[in-house]
């Protein structure tokens, strides 16, 4: 019995020493980590911190798995700063966890957005250099090598080529590990990042959407699946397929400002304006919460992005009061965080342009001013072009032709500036500026009574628009070329042709206020009372819950009252 007690005590002593040794053992830290400017600090998670559910730890220490999975969830909702901070938290706790380095590199890549800066690329390259020296299993090595394919030779190889490399590597992982949900999800994201940004076939989007839809029923609370379905279906052809998912995503990741906003991409494509408004009002609140927690000077970019979609939705409901109110909340700001994102710079020229052009307030459009802020607009030719397009459209309709000619030359130069950037990710932007200066030139010919030449050039602009995809940051064209063609045809007393143009416009841009009104007037002038009533009734239905002062609604009510039978 005494011998048994001695053995027991000895065993317990050994176990205690072993546990203390493990507890006191510090992970080996690579000194190179100190040279990397990692994002650190407390995670700024507004609301109740819900970002969806997933499990993707890949053999890191058990104690870090909760942080790692949160980091991946943040990554899937494009909370890139907080995602990097969460991955770095894992690195600090377990510097030998290869996938934490993978996560930092993925947070820097932000595949569905703008390309990383040179500083970010250098940082990602160095992070992966350290990661590749760690011990890891084959699967981890495959993930590391996949994202490394994007960063390799970043100084000499263009973004599009490197993004395609990543896609190819992710396809290999997807096919190799057929039971790995995250492999399928990140492969779908890679497909989206290499999509044809100009054409209308949507081959990558269809393929990615099919993969994601096959996963959604068994993973209904996964933020990446829902989010990337919306991105892939954010176009007029596929939007209906994304509606069910759009109505779920916000509840999957309620603490993400981006998750609150993203459903409105689908609502906008389908003309579901009330849901778009509700979605973006929630996103505004989340964005303000994050900006306050981060102590930013000026709004967080998600607030400006949501405002852009919000103003667009209010305008389609004829609600100028709320559209102008939302713009007034941001128009005096001089600083945004961060300053140079498309989601900041685009709305600051597009929103005032829309407010003037949608209301055909030509005097207002002709006298617009660029938003004054700590930014050199010459570095953003696509965004600046929107401002010059609006000014030109205003000027041409108040017969200030000298001003129009100046603006046309500026637009042409801005397109050349875009081309000179030699950035293949800006193909849509180049096409959109071309559509703009052709549209303005068409109306300049038209206002100078060269109707044939004006109509021909307007049709060229429309054809170019037909074959150009929507830019992912925008709720839609500032004003569709096909809608302006309808306006021109009406002025030429060709109402039947105008009606065809307006109806084509409504197929691509459902429930646009001016599209419906234009179709009603074209039908009226064509002698088609059935369609007149149909379109005017649509206009009344569209605006019934908004306090609109648009004269078009008064006209619609008057017509329906006088033609009740």
Short mmCIF file of N, CA, C and O in Angstrom, two decimals, residues 356-357 360-368 387-408 411 440-441 443-444 447-448:
data_model
loop_
_atom_site.label_atom_id
_atom_site.label_comp_id
_atom_site.label_asym_id
_atom_site.label_seq_id
_atom_site.Cartn_x
_atom_site.Cartn_y
_atom_site.Cartn_z
N UNK A 356 -29.12 66.21 -59.35
CA UNK A 356 -29.43 67.18 -60.40
C UNK A 356 -30.00 66.50 -61.64
O UNK A 356 -31.05 66.90 -62.17
N UNK A 357 -29.34 65.45 -62.13
CA UNK A 357 -29.72 64.84 -63.40
C UNK A 357 -31.04 64.08 -63.32
O UNK A 357 -31.84 64.12 -64.26
N UNK A 360 -33.68 66.43 -63.72
CA UNK A 360 -33.54 67.28 -64.90
C UNK A 360 -33.42 68.76 -64.52
O UNK A 360 -33.94 69.66 -65.19
N UNK A 361 -32.71 68.97 -63.42
CA UNK A 361 -32.43 70.33 -62.98
C UNK A 361 -31.11 70.74 -63.63
O UNK A 361 -30.03 70.64 -63.05
N UNK A 362 -31.23 71.20 -64.87
CA UNK A 362 -30.04 71.44 -65.69
C UNK A 362 -29.19 72.59 -65.18
O UNK A 362 -27.96 72.54 -65.27
N UNK A 363 -29.82 73.60 -64.65
CA UNK A 363 -29.07 74.73 -64.10
C UNK A 363 -28.21 74.26 -62.92
O UNK A 363 -27.03 74.64 -62.80
N UNK A 364 -28.80 73.45 -62.07
CA UNK A 364 -28.06 72.92 -60.93
C UNK A 364 -26.89 72.05 -61.39
O UNK A 364 -25.78 72.15 -60.88
N UNK A 365 -27.15 71.20 -62.38
CA UNK A 365 -26.10 70.32 -62.89
C UNK A 365 -24.95 71.12 -63.48
O UNK A 365 -23.77 70.81 -63.24
N UNK A 366 -25.28 72.15 -64.24
CA UNK A 366 -24.24 72.95 -64.91
C UNK A 366 -23.35 73.69 -63.94
O UNK A 366 -22.23 74.09 -64.28
N UNK A 367 -23.84 73.88 -62.72
CA UNK A 367 -23.08 74.67 -61.73
C UNK A 367 -22.58 73.84 -60.56
O UNK A 367 -22.23 74.40 -59.51
N UNK A 368 -22.52 72.53 -60.73
CA UNK A 368 -21.97 71.68 -59.67
C UNK A 368 -20.50 72.00 -59.43
O UNK A 368 -19.79 72.45 -60.33
N UNK A 387 -18.39 64.01 -62.42
CA UNK A 387 -18.67 65.42 -62.18
C UNK A 387 -18.72 66.20 -63.50
O UNK A 387 -19.68 66.95 -63.74
N UNK A 388 -17.75 66.00 -64.36
CA UNK A 388 -17.71 66.74 -65.63
C UNK A 388 -18.85 66.32 -66.55
O UNK A 388 -19.39 67.15 -67.31
N UNK A 389 -19.24 65.05 -66.49
CA UNK A 389 -20.39 64.59 -67.28
C UNK A 389 -21.66 65.31 -66.84
O UNK A 389 -22.45 65.79 -67.67
N UNK A 390 -21.87 65.41 -65.54
CA UNK A 390 -23.08 66.08 -65.04
C UNK A 390 -23.09 67.56 -65.42
O UNK A 390 -24.12 68.10 -65.86
N UNK A 391 -21.94 68.22 -65.29
CA UNK A 391 -21.84 69.63 -65.67
C UNK A 391 -22.14 69.80 -67.16
O UNK A 391 -22.88 70.71 -67.57
N UNK A 392 -21.60 68.91 -67.98
CA UNK A 392 -21.80 68.98 -69.43
C UNK A 392 -23.26 68.77 -69.80
O UNK A 392 -23.81 69.48 -70.65
N UNK A 393 -23.92 67.78 -69.15
CA UNK A 393 -25.33 67.52 -69.45
C UNK A 393 -26.19 68.71 -69.02
O UNK A 393 -27.18 69.04 -69.69
N UNK A 394 -25.82 69.34 -67.92
CA UNK A 394 -26.55 70.54 -67.52
C UNK A 394 -26.34 71.66 -68.53
O UNK A 394 -27.30 72.30 -68.97
N UNK A 395 -25.09 71.87 -68.92
CA UNK A 395 -24.77 72.98 -69.83
C UNK A 395 -25.42 72.81 -71.19
O UNK A 395 -25.91 73.78 -71.78
N UNK A 396 -25.44 71.59 -71.70
CA UNK A 396 -25.99 71.38 -73.04
C UNK A 396 -27.50 71.63 -73.07
O UNK A 396 -28.06 72.00 -74.10
N UNK A 397 -28.15 71.46 -71.92
CA UNK A 397 -29.59 71.66 -71.87
C UNK A 397 -29.99 73.08 -71.48
O UNK A 397 -31.19 73.39 -71.44
N UNK A 398 -29.00 73.93 -71.19
CA UNK A 398 -29.29 75.37 -71.03
C UNK A 398 -28.58 76.16 -72.13
O UNK A 398 -28.40 77.37 -72.02
N UNK A 399 -28.14 75.40 -73.15
CA UNK A 399 -27.54 76.00 -74.35
C UNK A 399 -26.23 76.75 -74.09
O UNK A 399 -25.90 77.70 -74.81
N UNK A 400 -25.49 76.32 -73.10
CA UNK A 400 -24.16 76.88 -72.86
C UNK A 400 -23.16 75.99 -73.60
O UNK A 400 -22.42 75.21 -73.00
N UNK A 401 -23.13 76.15 -74.92
CA UNK A 401 -22.38 75.20 -75.75
C UNK A 401 -20.87 75.32 -75.62
O UNK A 401 -20.14 74.34 -75.77
N UNK A 402 -20.39 76.53 -75.34
CA UNK A 402 -18.94 76.68 -75.14
C UNK A 402 -18.47 75.84 -73.94
O UNK A 402 -17.43 75.17 -73.99
N UNK A 403 -19.26 75.87 -72.89
CA UNK A 403 -18.93 75.09 -71.70
C UNK A 403 -18.96 73.60 -72.01
O UNK A 403 -18.12 72.84 -71.54
N UNK A 404 -19.94 73.19 -72.80
CA UNK A 404 -20.07 71.78 -73.16
C UNK A 404 -18.82 71.30 -73.89
O UNK A 404 -18.29 70.22 -73.61
N UNK A 405 -18.37 72.10 -74.84
CA UNK A 405 -17.19 71.70 -75.63
C UNK A 405 -15.95 71.55 -74.74
O UNK A 405 -15.14 70.62 -74.91
N UNK A 406 -15.82 72.44 -73.76
CA UNK A 406 -14.71 72.33 -72.82
C UNK A 406 -14.82 71.04 -72.01
O UNK A 406 -13.83 70.31 -71.83
N UNK A 407 -16.03 70.74 -71.56
CA UNK A 407 -16.23 69.55 -70.74
C UNK A 407 -15.99 68.27 -71.54
O UNK A 407 -15.47 67.28 -71.00
N UNK A 408 -16.35 68.27 -72.79
CA UNK A 408 -16.11 67.09 -73.64
C UNK A 408 -14.61 66.82 -73.73
O UNK A 408 -14.17 65.66 -73.62
N UNK A 411 -13.40 65.32 -70.55
CA UNK A 411 -13.79 63.90 -70.44
C UNK A 411 -12.89 63.01 -71.28
O UNK A 411 -12.47 61.93 -70.84
N UNK A 440 -22.65 63.15 -74.24
CA UNK A 440 -22.65 64.62 -74.22
C UNK A 440 -22.49 65.16 -75.64
O UNK A 440 -23.19 66.11 -76.05
N UNK A 441 -21.58 64.58 -76.42
CA UNK A 441 -21.38 65.03 -77.80
C UNK A 441 -22.65 64.84 -78.63
O UNK A 441 -23.01 65.70 -79.45
N UNK A 443 -25.73 64.95 -77.53
CA UNK A 443 -26.70 65.99 -77.20
C UNK A 443 -26.24 67.37 -77.68
O UNK A 443 -27.08 68.22 -77.99
N UNK A 444 -24.95 67.57 -77.79
CA UNK A 444 -24.48 68.83 -78.34
C UNK A 444 -24.87 68.94 -79.82
O UNK A 444 -25.36 69.99 -80.27
N UNK A 447 -28.75 69.53 -79.85
CA UNK A 447 -29.19 70.87 -79.49
C UNK A 447 -28.81 71.90 -80.56
O UNK A 447 -29.44 72.96 -80.65
N UNK A 448 -27.81 71.55 -81.36
CA UNK A 448 -27.44 72.42 -82.49
C UNK A 448 -28.19 72.05 -83.76
O UNK A 448 -27.81 72.43 -84.85
#
